[in-house]
Amino acid sequence: MCIPISQSSPDSIVLSKMKKIDTVPEMAIVGMSHKTAPVEMRECFSLHDDEVPRFLERTQSRGVSEVVYVATCNRVEIYFATADIPKGMQIILEELENISSLKHCEFDSMTYRKYSRDAVLHMLTVASSLDSMVVGENEIIGQMKKAYGRAVQKQTTGVVLNRLFHQAFKTAKRVRTETGISKNPLSIAYIATELAKKIFENLGERRALLIGAGEMGELILKYLTKYNIGGVTIANRSIHNAERIAADINRSARIVPLDDVADAAMDVDIIISSASSPSYIVTEAIAKELQKRRDHQPLFLIDIAVPRNIDPRIADFHDIFLYNIDDLKMIADDNLKNRLNEVEIAEKLIESDAEEFYRWYEGLEVVPAIQRIRETFDGIRKKELKKYRHRKLKHLSDEDFKYIEDLTAQIMTKTLHNPIMHLKQYQSEKKGHSRGAAADSVREKTKLIVELFEK
Amino acid sequence: MFEAVYGITIVLFACTSTVSILALHSDRSVLGERAQALFFISTAGFIVSGVVRYYPFSAGDFMHVLASIWGYFFLLAAFLLVLLVYLRFSRWRQYWKSIAPISLLFVTVLLVVSVPFINSTRHMQIDLVHGLLPVHVVLAIVGELFFFFSFVGGVLSVVMERQLRKKSSMIFIYRLPNLETIEKFNMWATCRSLVFLTAGLGVGVVLLWGSFNVVSLFSLKEIIIYVSWALILALYVLRSRNLLTAYRINYLTILSFIIVMSLYVYSNIAIQSGFHSFK
């Protein structure tokens, strides 16, 4: 049997110690990812595009001031900000129960909850794709932008989440540009295409030959077509299959029978071979003939068939670059290793950006107090001036009265300078002491200053 | 004063080339920004060195600078920097990050080689006083420097081909231009090298004919220039007609440049007699 959500929160101690602010909302995240929950569980919480606005509106109307719903194939996360975090968490969990039709105890162990600094750090890590299944992938940032855009449209974001999401996009961009985390491709087909781009200047001026109808070969051809390959020839035993590939990928592809490979190879620059054949289809003799005809122009051969279709001795030929499936796999592994090496650098960037955000966020705490003090003083000043304008200062011209207004405003600013400076100073002292006695003492001092100036 | 500024400039160029090589190798944008800042600072240092040494500079001083060993290397470095800046704004600008590190290393080498001759009294005796003389010198120097750029392209091409054949991480492959582009750059540089050097030699022949009624005095320096011209012509023919694989032509380019440059430096430093030499 499930314990009610209000009593079951595992974070009750954390929540009780969290700051209670009247005006500045606290941030939190609740979610599940590929690391904590299987896909069958994650899909229960995945909302259809049409359902998201309703979910956002409902959550906000129940008292969560800011909320963004992010769902990708790897994660479902709800970012929210509200003044009363325990209540906000309860509302979100109840909404998750509604979405999934599951009791919270059925998914509780698979979710994670993060608050304040941890929430900021987590969000920046996710946006920078360090928490993704494929570290360094670029899709997550687009998905987060889409989720944020939807929330903005529904006006369920405010000062905290707006700034937090913008910070996340900025950090993700920094991580992408300042580290090599996204630079090395991991998929075999994409690696083959990138290699082609590193051999030829313009794929639009090149022709590719696909031998066989293997799935990976088709995928490589798909990528090459995406990069506007100049022309495609498909050589296959079954003309019907070749026509199907042509219809799927490149309608202008030339189709030839597999026996005509030698001739078809003569006018292409890239050969992708994935046919099922017991012997080599591209032999040393064909390669020699190709080399002779091509006038030392480079030729790119990709052999992803097992057993291999292209004679491996061709790899020693000048101007011919031959890659088999193991070579491509090795590059993918190396690229992954390099990406992981960049994680540490990315983490440092994220930590520093999270700290920058948090400094801004903590500053929010004293802003209302400063504003309140200024408003109180300004109110008194204006009231007294108005009184005097109609009595003892009647004889003054508007211009002269303006001088008095300016003078009183200056006196007020200078009088308030010290208390406001102290407030800001206490705020900076509080940095690094978000919990514990030191933080409490700073909070007390801040409170005292605010009270001194209140009626 | 001059020695101190010049020393600092050399150190700055050494740092710039090191940081730019590191930036290319590691692809850290921070290093790239630092390399760029260092490039501006070291170029400023280079200009200040020239100003301190030759202020006030007049148009007629060009040949005077060139007539000293130190001035000769200084001018070579200055022209290389000008060409490098030109490349920054040319069609090759997106490959500048790959071209600059080797070029800056070469500038450093030229400046280091010139150090022992800062106070050298050896001077080239200029027997020809003719308006075309600076044109001959500039064309020949620019021709040799374009040959240097084809050497840079050769190095990039060999590195790229090796990386592609190594079949390991693409981390370095990504930072270099693609093979076909490098080959186009090589052809572009070789072509310009041939044109400028031919023009420079042509002007030289005209000058000699006008003054001494001969086409050549067959000094060692002249012979080296003719040899380098012949090598560049051969490389141009090999490239344009695809007579060899790109890989082999690039190796030949690297080898040719190293030989020509070594002879060039040697002839300027060691030969102390005959036409064109620093006596």
XYZ file of C-alpha atoms in Angstrom:
734
model
C 0.000 0.000 0.000
C 1.215 3.491 -0.868
C 1.846 6.116 1.811
C 0.292 9.490 0.828
C 2.629 11.728 -1.167
C 2.608 14.438 1.513
C 4.126 12.020 4.049
C 6.309 10.006 1.787
C 8.827 12.537 0.560
C 12.326 11.172 1.110
C 13.630 14.729 1.037
C 11.692 15.977 4.054
C 14.894 16.780 5.986
C 16.397 18.677 3.071
C 13.164 20.540 2.503
C 12.779 21.507 6.153
C 16.267 23.024 6.122
C 15.712 24.969 2.935
C 15.349 28.707 3.103
C 11.926 30.118 3.440
C 11.628 33.136 1.231
C 8.442 35.046 0.819
C 9.043 36.405 -2.619
C 11.836 34.444 -4.319
C 10.779 31.002 -5.530
C 13.011 27.995 -4.873
C 13.991 25.682 -7.743
C 13.568 21.926 -7.969
C 13.546 19.098 -10.473
C 11.802 15.794 -10.420
C 12.458 13.322 -13.199
C 13.596 9.959 -14.445
C 16.175 9.124 -17.087
C 17.704 6.173 -18.912
C 19.963 5.799 -15.881
C 17.164 5.377 -13.363
C 14.180 3.908 -15.189
C 13.573 1.492 -18.060
C 11.901 2.737 -21.230
C 8.584 1.016 -20.301
C 8.448 3.176 -17.206
C 9.636 6.396 -18.895
C 7.052 6.143 -21.637
C 4.255 6.164 -19.016
C 5.185 9.766 -18.223
C 5.661 10.903 -21.777
C 2.978 13.393 -22.777
C 1.797 13.967 -26.302
C 2.596 17.439 -27.667
C -1.070 18.474 -27.314
C -1.224 17.397 -23.675
C 1.790 19.391 -22.485
C 0.103 22.841 -22.422
C -2.783 21.440 -20.390
C -0.350 19.829 -17.949
C 1.555 23.118 -17.556
C -1.605 25.138 -17.005
C -3.014 22.646 -14.526
C 0.189 22.539 -12.488
C 0.431 26.308 -12.408
C -3.200 26.754 -11.457
C -2.625 24.445 -8.489
C 0.046 26.776 -7.098
C 3.391 25.986 -8.761
C 4.451 29.406 -9.990
C 6.897 28.284 -12.702
C 7.011 24.929 -14.483
C 8.624 23.404 -17.604
C 8.048 19.850 -18.817
C 10.914 18.180 -20.719
C 10.501 14.761 -22.332
C 13.004 13.060 -24.641
C 13.590 9.422 -25.485
C 16.101 9.306 -22.624
C 14.349 11.292 -19.923
C 11.237 12.907 -18.520
C 11.918 15.872 -16.253
C 9.826 18.563 -14.659
C 11.601 21.752 -13.712
C 9.700 23.978 -11.371
C 10.103 26.966 -9.122
C 7.795 27.892 -6.322
C 7.891 29.603 -2.929
C 6.604 26.529 -1.098
C 8.750 23.688 -2.341
C 7.209 20.798 -0.312
C 3.785 21.738 -1.568
C 5.097 22.189 -5.102
C 6.718 18.762 -5.033
C 3.483 17.233 -3.806
C 1.544 18.818 -6.667
C 4.081 17.630 -9.257
C 4.039 14.069 -7.915
C 0.250 14.023 -7.962
C 0.327 15.247 -11.547
C 2.803 12.511 -12.436
C 0.392 9.991 -10.928
C -2.345 11.417 -13.137
C -0.211 11.251 -16.279
C 0.975 7.711 -15.746
C -2.043 6.255 -13.957
C 0.470 4.753 -11.542
C 0.686 5.170 -7.796
C 3.708 7.222 -6.789
C 5.167 4.314 -4.813
C 5.372 2.373 -8.085
C 7.717 4.889 -9.675
C 9.180 6.678 -6.667
C 12.358 4.603 -6.546
C 13.031 5.365 -10.207
C 12.759 9.112 -9.917
C 15.307 11.632 -8.780
C 14.625 14.931 -7.095
C 17.051 17.781 -6.965
C 16.838 21.155 -5.254
C 18.577 24.537 -5.415
C 22.253 24.246 -6.391
C 21.912 20.556 -7.253
C 18.966 21.333 -9.507
C 20.936 24.038 -11.334
C 23.940 21.777 -11.739
C 21.768 18.927 -12.977
C 19.986 21.068 -15.523
C 23.227 22.478 -16.920
C 24.674 18.960 -17.084
C 21.626 17.658 -18.960
C 21.580 20.584 -21.405
C 25.295 20.059 -22.099
C 24.486 16.407 -22.905
C 26.807 15.039 -20.252
C 23.923 13.038 -18.839
C 22.829 11.742 -22.249
C 23.056 8.148 -23.369
C 25.465 9.293 -26.102
C 27.670 11.870 -24.399
C 28.023 14.964 -26.555
C 24.900 14.431 -28.682
C 23.294 17.630 -29.926
C 19.628 16.714 -29.866
C 19.009 17.406 -26.184
C 19.517 21.138 -26.511
C 16.902 21.348 -29.273
C 14.486 19.311 -27.189
C 15.016 21.527 -24.150
C 14.544 24.662 -26.237
C 11.292 23.247 -27.563
C 10.085 22.388 -24.045
C 11.023 25.828 -22.776
C 9.348 27.500 -25.754
C 6.121 25.662 -24.976
C 6.236 26.800 -21.354
C 6.952 30.390 -22.383
C 3.995 30.266 -24.742
C 1.783 29.102 -21.898
C 3.345 31.706 -19.575
C 4.341 29.108 -17.029
C 7.885 30.430 -16.685
C 8.999 33.370 -14.593
C 12.116 35.175 -13.546
C 13.864 32.072 -12.137
C 13.206 29.464 -14.823
C 13.656 31.986 -17.635
C 17.099 32.825 -16.385
C 17.900 29.184 -15.592
C 16.974 27.945 -19.082
C 18.884 30.757 -20.776
C 21.869 29.918 -18.594
C 21.520 26.250 -19.591
C 21.487 27.117 -23.315
C 24.506 29.374 -22.864
C 26.413 26.711 -20.933
C 25.532 24.016 -23.470
C 26.894 26.221 -26.243
C 30.064 26.869 -24.253
C 30.563 23.163 -23.647
C 30.019 22.408 -27.335
C 32.411 25.084 -28.547
C 35.044 25.082 -25.825
C 35.457 21.326 -25.482
C 35.670 18.536 -28.034
C 32.689 16.732 -26.552
C 30.466 16.960 -29.638
C 33.134 16.971 -32.286
C 33.813 13.331 -32.992
C 30.984 11.286 -34.465
C 30.089 7.915 -32.979
C 27.818 6.329 -35.559
C 29.496 4.204 -38.243
C 27.472 5.727 -41.076
C 28.161 9.256 -39.941
C 31.880 8.545 -39.503
C 32.039 7.227 -43.085
C 30.357 10.382 -44.360
C 32.635 12.634 -42.318
C 35.682 10.802 -43.677
C 34.396 11.376 -47.204
C 34.122 15.076 -46.380
C 37.721 15.049 -45.187
C 38.935 13.573 -48.464
C 36.779 15.489 -50.949
C 36.189 19.209 -50.921
C 32.702 19.144 -52.380
C 30.588 15.992 -52.241
C 28.272 17.586 -54.785
C 30.911 17.009 -57.447
C 31.420 13.351 -56.502
C 29.638 10.124 -57.360
C 29.071 7.159 -55.042
C 28.555 3.511 -55.834
C 26.631 1.310 -53.429
C 27.332 -2.395 -53.848
C 24.705 -4.636 -52.253
C 21.643 -3.766 -50.239
C 22.962 -4.042 -46.673
C 21.292 -1.871 -44.062
C 24.473 -0.027 -43.072
C 25.360 0.645 -46.707
C 21.935 2.179 -47.221
C 22.409 4.321 -44.150
C 25.774 5.635 -45.389
C 24.206 6.386 -48.762
C 21.410 8.204 -46.963
C 23.949 10.421 -45.185
C 25.854 11.064 -48.409
C 22.591 12.031 -50.113
C 21.877 14.375 -47.213
C 25.194 16.087 -48.025
C 24.149 16.394 -51.685
C 26.340 13.722 -53.221
C 26.668 14.462 -56.937
C 25.418 11.106 -58.207
C 24.602 7.605 -57.045
C 24.933 4.206 -58.694
C 23.457 1.125 -57.036
C 24.785 -2.305 -57.977
C 22.803 -5.232 -56.668
C 21.928 -8.821 -57.528
C 18.257 -8.078 -57.195
C 17.289 -5.129 -59.393
C 14.015 -4.945 -57.495
C 15.862 -4.304 -54.204
C 18.091 -1.727 -55.882
C 14.996 0.058 -57.154
C 13.536 0.056 -53.651
C 16.712 1.661 -52.252
C 16.700 4.208 -55.071
C 13.074 5.053 -54.366
C 13.844 5.450 -50.652
C 17.087 7.377 -50.855
C 17.913 8.796 -54.250
C 15.393 8.670 -57.063
C 17.945 9.683 -59.670
C 20.247 6.769 -58.796
C 21.563 4.666 -61.653
C 20.906 0.958 -61.185
C 23.246 -1.706 -62.534
C 23.479 -5.470 -62.046
C 26.118 -6.695 -59.594
C 28.128 -8.243 -62.440
C 28.742 -4.770 -63.903
C 30.475 -3.463 -60.764
C 33.879 -3.191 -62.450
C 32.498 -0.866 -65.127
C 30.294 1.065 -62.702
C 33.273 1.669 -60.401
C 35.239 3.475 -63.098
C 33.383 6.762 -62.848
C 32.786 7.007 -59.105
C 34.810 8.501 -56.232
C 33.246 6.671 -53.305
C 32.426 2.961 -53.162
C 30.341 1.558 -50.319
C 30.234 -2.182 -50.324
C 27.844 -4.237 -48.228
C 26.980 -7.186 -50.438
C 26.882 -10.766 -49.350
C 29.604 -12.431 -51.403
C 32.047 -15.287 -50.702
C 34.817 -13.629 -52.757
C 36.119 -10.115 -53.240
C 33.938 -7.987 -55.516
C 36.464 -5.148 -55.826
C 39.681 -6.959 -56.576
C 43.268 -5.735 -56.763
C 43.045 -5.792 -60.574
C 39.971 -3.569 -60.570
C 41.681 -1.190 -58.123
C 44.775 -0.983 -60.335
C 42.631 -0.176 -63.337
C 40.758 2.420 -61.283
C 44.001 4.008 -60.133
C 45.245 4.210 -63.715
C 42.047 5.767 -65.007
C 41.615 8.213 -62.166
C 44.862 10.064 -62.764
C 45.855 9.945 -59.080
C 42.555 11.406 -57.933
C 41.660 10.057 -54.458
C 39.215 7.163 -54.156
C 37.325 6.355 -50.963
C 36.319 2.741 -50.350
C 34.080 1.634 -47.478
C 33.787 -2.096 -46.985
C 31.184 -2.905 -44.357
C 30.453 -6.407 -45.552
C 31.416 -9.540 -43.635
C 33.034 -11.418 -45.314
C 34.750 -8.455 -46.905
C 33.911 -7.396 -50.472
C 37.073 -5.395 -51.139
C 40.543 -6.904 -51.315
C 42.374 -5.558 -48.205
C 45.659 -5.248 -50.143
C 44.104 -2.243 -51.893
C 44.601 -0.297 -48.650
C 48.305 -0.025 -49.537
C 47.573 1.735 -52.836
C 48.374 5.413 -52.979
C 45.391 7.748 -53.353
C 43.012 4.980 -52.278
C 41.563 5.105 -48.772
C 40.009 1.813 -47.708
C 38.049 1.421 -44.480
C 36.401 -1.799 -43.367
C 33.815 -2.220 -40.620
C 36.481 -2.818 -37.945
C 38.331 0.367 -38.936
C 35.146 2.379 -38.639
C 34.302 0.727 -35.325
C 37.801 1.477 -34.053
C 37.399 5.145 -34.997
C 34.024 5.205 -33.234
C 35.607 3.742 -30.074
C 38.471 6.236 -30.225
C 36.047 9.085 -30.742
C 34.035 7.956 -27.742
C 37.203 7.806 -25.639
C 38.060 11.340 -26.714
C 34.588 12.555 -25.877
C 34.852 11.032 -22.413
C 38.228 12.712 -21.933
C 36.488 16.022 -22.495
C 33.883 15.351 -19.816
C 36.134 16.586 -17.012
C 36.736 19.916 -18.764
C 33.018 20.229 -19.498
C 32.173 19.554 -15.857
C 34.417 22.398 -14.729
C 32.706 24.755 -17.170
C 29.309 23.636 -15.930
C 30.282 24.086 -12.278
C 31.528 27.608 -12.891
C 28.390 28.535 -14.860
C 26.143 26.993 -12.204
C 27.953 29.064 -9.583
C 27.474 32.201 -11.697
C 23.763 31.478 -11.969
C 23.483 30.779 -8.289
C 25.168 34.078 -7.422
C 22.521 35.853 -9.458
C 19.813 33.766 -7.820
C 21.028 34.497 -4.298
C 21.078 38.159 -5.192
C 17.329 37.924 -5.750
C 16.896 37.382 -2.020
C 18.013 40.906 -1.064
C 16.541 42.693 -4.071
C 13.009 42.844 -2.618
C 14.399 44.030 0.737
C 16.409 46.804 -0.916
C 13.426 47.755 -3.007
C 11.189 47.849 0.070
C 13.590 50.125 2.003
C 13.922 52.472 -0.965
C 10.183 52.601 -1.509
C 9.529 53.383 2.202
C 12.022 56.256 2.231
C 10.937 57.583 -1.123
C 7.312 57.518 -0.006
C 8.126 59.585 3.101
C 10.224 61.995 1.053
C 7.566 62.545 -1.585
C 4.785 62.891 0.992
C 6.675 65.540 2.996
C 7.693 67.425 -0.141
C 4.108 67.501 -1.329
C 2.986 68.814 2.021
C 5.611 71.598 1.969
C 4.914 72.475 -1.663
C 1.370 73.438 -0.769
C 2.263 75.323 2.424
C 5.658 76.803 3.179
C 7.235 76.439 -0.277
C 4.360 77.868 -2.250
C 6.425 80.867 -3.327
C 9.037 78.725 -5.146
C 9.033 78.374 -8.906
C 8.770 74.858 -10.384
C 12.416 75.062 -11.366
C 13.517 75.924 -7.817
C 11.286 73.245 -6.355
C 12.938 70.743 -8.694
C 16.262 71.595 -7.029
C 14.782 70.763 -3.641
C 13.387 67.491 -5.000
C 16.799 66.552 -6.362
C 18.477 67.544 -3.113
C 16.168 65.408 -0.975
C 16.571 62.487 -3.369
C 20.332 62.787 -3.056
C 20.169 62.952 0.753
C 17.980 59.842 0.716
C 20.354 57.924 -1.573
C 23.346 58.817 0.568
C 21.557 57.958 3.817
C 20.538 54.579 2.484
C 23.920 53.845 0.951
C 25.396 52.205 4.057
C 22.455 49.959 5.022
C 22.121 48.760 1.407
C 25.846 48.114 1.191
C 25.611 46.052 4.389
C 22.726 44.085 2.950
C 24.719 43.284 -0.165
C 27.733 42.440 1.962
C 25.745 39.987 4.073
C 24.488 38.480 0.864
C 28.016 37.892 -0.372
C 29.042 36.527 3.058
C 26.224 34.047 2.730
C 27.769 32.601 -0.432
C 29.134 29.182 0.311
C 27.056 28.999 3.517
C 23.693 28.193 2.032
C 23.066 25.881 4.960
C 24.021 25.818 8.612
C 24.642 28.328 11.412
C 26.678 30.783 9.337
C 23.869 31.126 6.816
C 21.333 31.569 9.620
C 23.387 34.329 11.222
C 23.654 36.189 7.905
C 19.941 35.752 7.365
C 19.283 37.178 10.845
C 21.394 40.251 10.109
C 19.620 40.794 6.808
C 16.268 40.479 8.512
C 17.331 42.976 11.197
C 18.306 45.613 8.644
C 15.042 45.184 6.792
C 13.069 45.473 10.051
C 14.939 48.631 11.053
C 13.519 50.419 8.063
C 10.044 49.010 8.212
C 7.171 50.852 9.828
C 67.366 49.009 -26.399
C 67.028 47.417 -29.859
C 68.580 44.141 -28.721
C 66.095 43.914 -25.843
C 63.054 44.628 -28.048
C 64.267 42.184 -30.685
C 64.924 39.491 -28.066
C 61.423 39.930 -26.634
C 59.973 39.762 -30.177
C 61.734 36.457 -30.854
C 60.500 35.026 -27.553
C 56.978 36.246 -28.385
C 57.077 34.606 -31.822
C 58.363 31.382 -30.269
C 55.447 31.499 -27.810
C 52.965 32.333 -30.592
C 54.065 29.424 -32.753
C 54.043 27.037 -29.773
C 50.589 28.150 -28.622
C 49.177 28.047 -32.174
C 50.541 24.518 -32.675
C 49.019 23.514 -29.324
C 45.739 25.185 -30.311
C 45.677 23.190 -33.556
C 46.538 20.014 -31.725
C 44.120 20.368 -28.846
C 41.434 22.492 -30.506
C 40.891 24.475 -27.304
C 39.243 27.751 -28.239
C 41.030 29.413 -25.302
C 44.383 28.486 -26.833
C 43.192 29.705 -30.233
C 42.267 33.080 -28.740
C 45.601 33.277 -26.941
C 47.482 32.395 -30.133
C 45.646 35.161 -31.964
C 46.395 37.700 -29.226
C 50.037 36.604 -29.159
C 50.208 36.934 -32.938
C 49.119 40.574 -32.716
C 51.490 41.298 -29.838
C 54.501 39.638 -31.499
C 53.754 41.374 -34.816
C 53.606 44.672 -32.929
C 56.939 43.781 -31.302
C 58.335 43.004 -34.746
C 57.244 46.399 -36.091
C 58.654 48.179 -33.031
C 62.021 46.386 -33.538
C 62.151 47.629 -37.121
C 61.223 51.157 -36.099
C 63.771 51.238 -33.265
C 66.483 49.965 -35.579
C 65.862 52.133 -38.600
C 63.946 55.218 -37.429
C 63.694 57.620 -39.273
C 63.056 55.381 -42.269
C 63.081 56.758 -45.805
C 62.207 55.135 -49.124
C 65.867 54.826 -50.081
C 66.642 52.815 -46.950
C 64.982 49.676 -48.316
C 68.088 48.605 -50.210
C 70.238 49.630 -47.262
C 68.267 47.275 -44.950
C 68.463 44.528 -47.503
C 72.201 44.996 -47.883
C 72.848 43.728 -44.322
C 72.516 40.072 -43.361
C 70.274 40.881 -40.409
C 68.147 43.244 -42.510
C 67.790 40.564 -45.183
C 66.339 38.014 -42.762
C 64.242 40.693 -41.097
C 62.707 41.636 -44.458
C 62.101 37.977 -45.295
C 60.181 37.609 -42.017
C 58.337 40.891 -42.659
C 57.181 39.745 -46.106
C 56.100 36.407 -44.687
C 54.004 38.182 -42.042
C 52.429 40.387 -44.722
C 51.568 37.313 -46.815
C 50.190 35.599 -43.735
C 47.915 38.556 -43.071
C 46.908 38.457 -46.743
C 45.995 34.761 -46.393
C 43.852 35.667 -43.372
C 41.585 37.636 -45.693
C 41.946 35.521 -48.824
C 39.863 32.537 -49.981
C 42.021 30.383 -47.701
C 40.977 32.245 -44.561
C 39.119 29.271 -43.076
C 42.307 27.200 -43.240
C 44.455 29.946 -41.731
C 44.560 28.212 -38.362
C 46.274 25.251 -40.032
C 48.665 27.343 -42.137
C 49.697 29.889 -39.484
C 51.441 27.611 -36.928
C 54.101 26.374 -39.386
C 54.483 29.868 -40.851
C 54.994 31.431 -37.425
C 57.534 28.758 -36.593
C 59.398 29.697 -39.773
C 59.281 33.394 -38.817
C 60.807 32.443 -35.455
C 63.541 30.430 -37.204
C 64.341 33.353 -39.530
C 64.575 35.762 -36.599
C 66.750 33.369 -34.579
C 69.077 32.842 -37.553
C 69.468 36.613 -37.865
C 70.507 37.138 -34.216
C 74.288 36.578 -34.645
C 74.273 39.201 -37.412
C 72.576 42.024 -35.537
C 75.829 43.970 -35.318
C 77.548 42.394 -38.337
C 79.395 44.838 -40.545
C 79.117 42.549 -43.559
C 77.176 44.173 -46.348
C 76.121 43.267 -49.848
C 77.794 45.566 -52.324
C 75.122 46.925 -54.557
C 76.792 47.612 -57.854
C 73.535 48.282 -59.628
C 71.690 51.448 -58.838
C 68.450 51.019 -60.705
C 64.772 51.617 -59.964
C 63.994 48.014 -60.893
C 66.295 46.587 -58.233
C 63.722 46.705 -55.372
C 61.171 45.160 -57.769
C 63.572 42.296 -58.533
C 64.201 41.713 -54.826
C 60.532 41.864 -53.807
C 59.415 39.522 -56.602
C 62.147 36.998 -55.796
C 61.367 37.070 -52.068
C 57.600 36.746 -52.611
C 58.249 33.864 -55.039
C 60.350 32.037 -52.429
C 57.726 32.681 -49.757
C 54.971 31.217 -51.918
C 57.254 28.215 -52.275
C 57.281 28.138 -48.488
C 53.466 28.075 -48.500
C 53.475 25.112 -50.881
C 55.861 23.466 -48.386
C 53.282 24.193 -45.620
C 50.576 22.646 -47.808
C 52.826 19.639 -48.398
C 53.290 19.131 -44.668
C 49.536 19.459 -44.041
C 48.759 17.010 -46.828
C 51.237 14.409 -45.599
C 49.935 14.755 -42.017
C 46.331 14.507 -43.190
C 46.978 11.460 -45.368
C 48.812 9.735 -42.514
C 45.965 10.513 -40.142
C 43.438 9.112 -42.609
C 45.470 5.954 -43.047
C 46.045 5.603 -39.307
C 42.321 4.914 -38.903
C 42.150 6.142 -35.360
C 40.332 9.004 -33.688
C 39.070 11.770 -35.962
C 40.010 14.396 -33.411
C 42.972 15.739 -35.430
C 41.455 15.070 -38.860
C 38.667 17.499 -37.991
C 41.059 20.392 -37.471
C 42.837 20.082 -40.791
C 41.428 21.075 -44.174
C 40.254 18.205 -46.399
C 42.797 16.554 -48.701
C 41.389 18.008 -51.890
C 41.449 21.555 -50.487
C 45.046 21.131 -49.340
C 45.974 19.970 -52.843
C 44.270 23.026 -54.324
C 46.151 25.260 -51.902
C 49.416 23.562 -52.874
C 48.721 24.106 -56.551
C 47.740 27.724 -55.878
C 50.944 28.386 -53.905
C 53.203 26.576 -56.399
C 51.642 28.476 -59.277
C 52.200 31.852 -57.595
C 55.671 30.877 -56.529
C 56.552 30.056 -60.129
C 55.032 33.267 -61.485
C 56.703 35.575 -58.936
C 60.067 33.844 -59.109
C 60.038 33.850 -62.920
C 59.154 37.544 -62.901
C 61.849 38.259 -60.279
C 64.475 36.363 -62.253
C 63.330 38.055 -65.470
C 63.765 41.489 -63.910
C 67.184 40.395 -62.601
C 68.248 39.315 -66.076
C 67.076 42.637 -67.515
C 69.058 44.496 -64.853
C 72.218 42.474 -65.492
C 71.869 42.848 -69.222
C 71.390 46.598 -68.879
C 74.409 46.988 -66.636
C 76.877 44.266 -67.597
C 75.579 42.956 -70.914
C 75.312 39.466 -69.422
C 72.295 37.387 -68.377
C 73.970 35.912 -65.324
C 77.125 36.317 -63.289
C 76.759 32.722 -62.048
C 77.248 33.562 -58.415
C 76.316 30.791 -55.986
C 73.248 32.696 -54.835
C 72.058 33.127 -58.420
C 72.599 29.425 -59.087
C 70.580 28.522 -55.993
C 67.747 30.759 -57.146
C 67.839 29.142 -60.598
C 67.855 25.675 -59.003
C 64.871 26.554 -56.813
C 63.070 28.004 -59.848
C 63.710 24.744 -61.752
C 62.470 22.684 -58.807
C 59.313 24.764 -58.508
C 58.734 24.425 -62.247
C 59.190 20.642 -61.988
C 56.763 20.477 -59.053
C 54.279 22.583 -60.969
C 54.465 20.246 -63.988
C 54.148 17.160 -61.759
C 51.099 18.620 -60.043
C 49.313 20.026 -63.044
C 49.737 16.860 -65.095
C 49.184 14.424 -62.212
C 52.382 12.632 -63.100
C 52.872 11.335 -59.566
C 50.594 10.637 -56.629
C 49.805 13.699 -54.502
C 51.551 12.044 -51.566
C 54.841 11.706 -53.470
C 54.656 15.230 -54.893
C 54.116 16.573 -51.396
C 57.143 14.701 -50.106
C 59.166 16.105 -53.013
C 57.913 19.611 -52.206
C 58.931 19.278 -48.557
C 62.339 17.903 -49.493
C 62.913 20.538 -52.197
C 62.015 23.390 -49.884
C 64.270 22.138 -47.100
C 67.200 21.778 -49.539
C 66.622 25.156 -51.202
C 66.153 26.958 -47.886
C 69.244 25.374 -46.341
C 71.344 26.347 -49.352
C 69.802 29.793 -49.317
C 70.612 30.423 -45.667
C 74.062 28.888 -46.103
C 74.853 31.023 -49.175
C 73.811 34.208 -47.372
C 75.796 33.449 -44.247
C 78.848 31.541 -45.404
C 79.658 32.898 -48.877
C 81.627 36.085 -48.537
C 82.750 36.705 -52.095
C 81.150 37.258 -55.470
C 78.020 38.992 -56.664
C 74.951 38.945 -54.355
C 77.031 37.956 -51.291
C 77.449 39.723 -47.975
C 81.095 40.734 -47.763
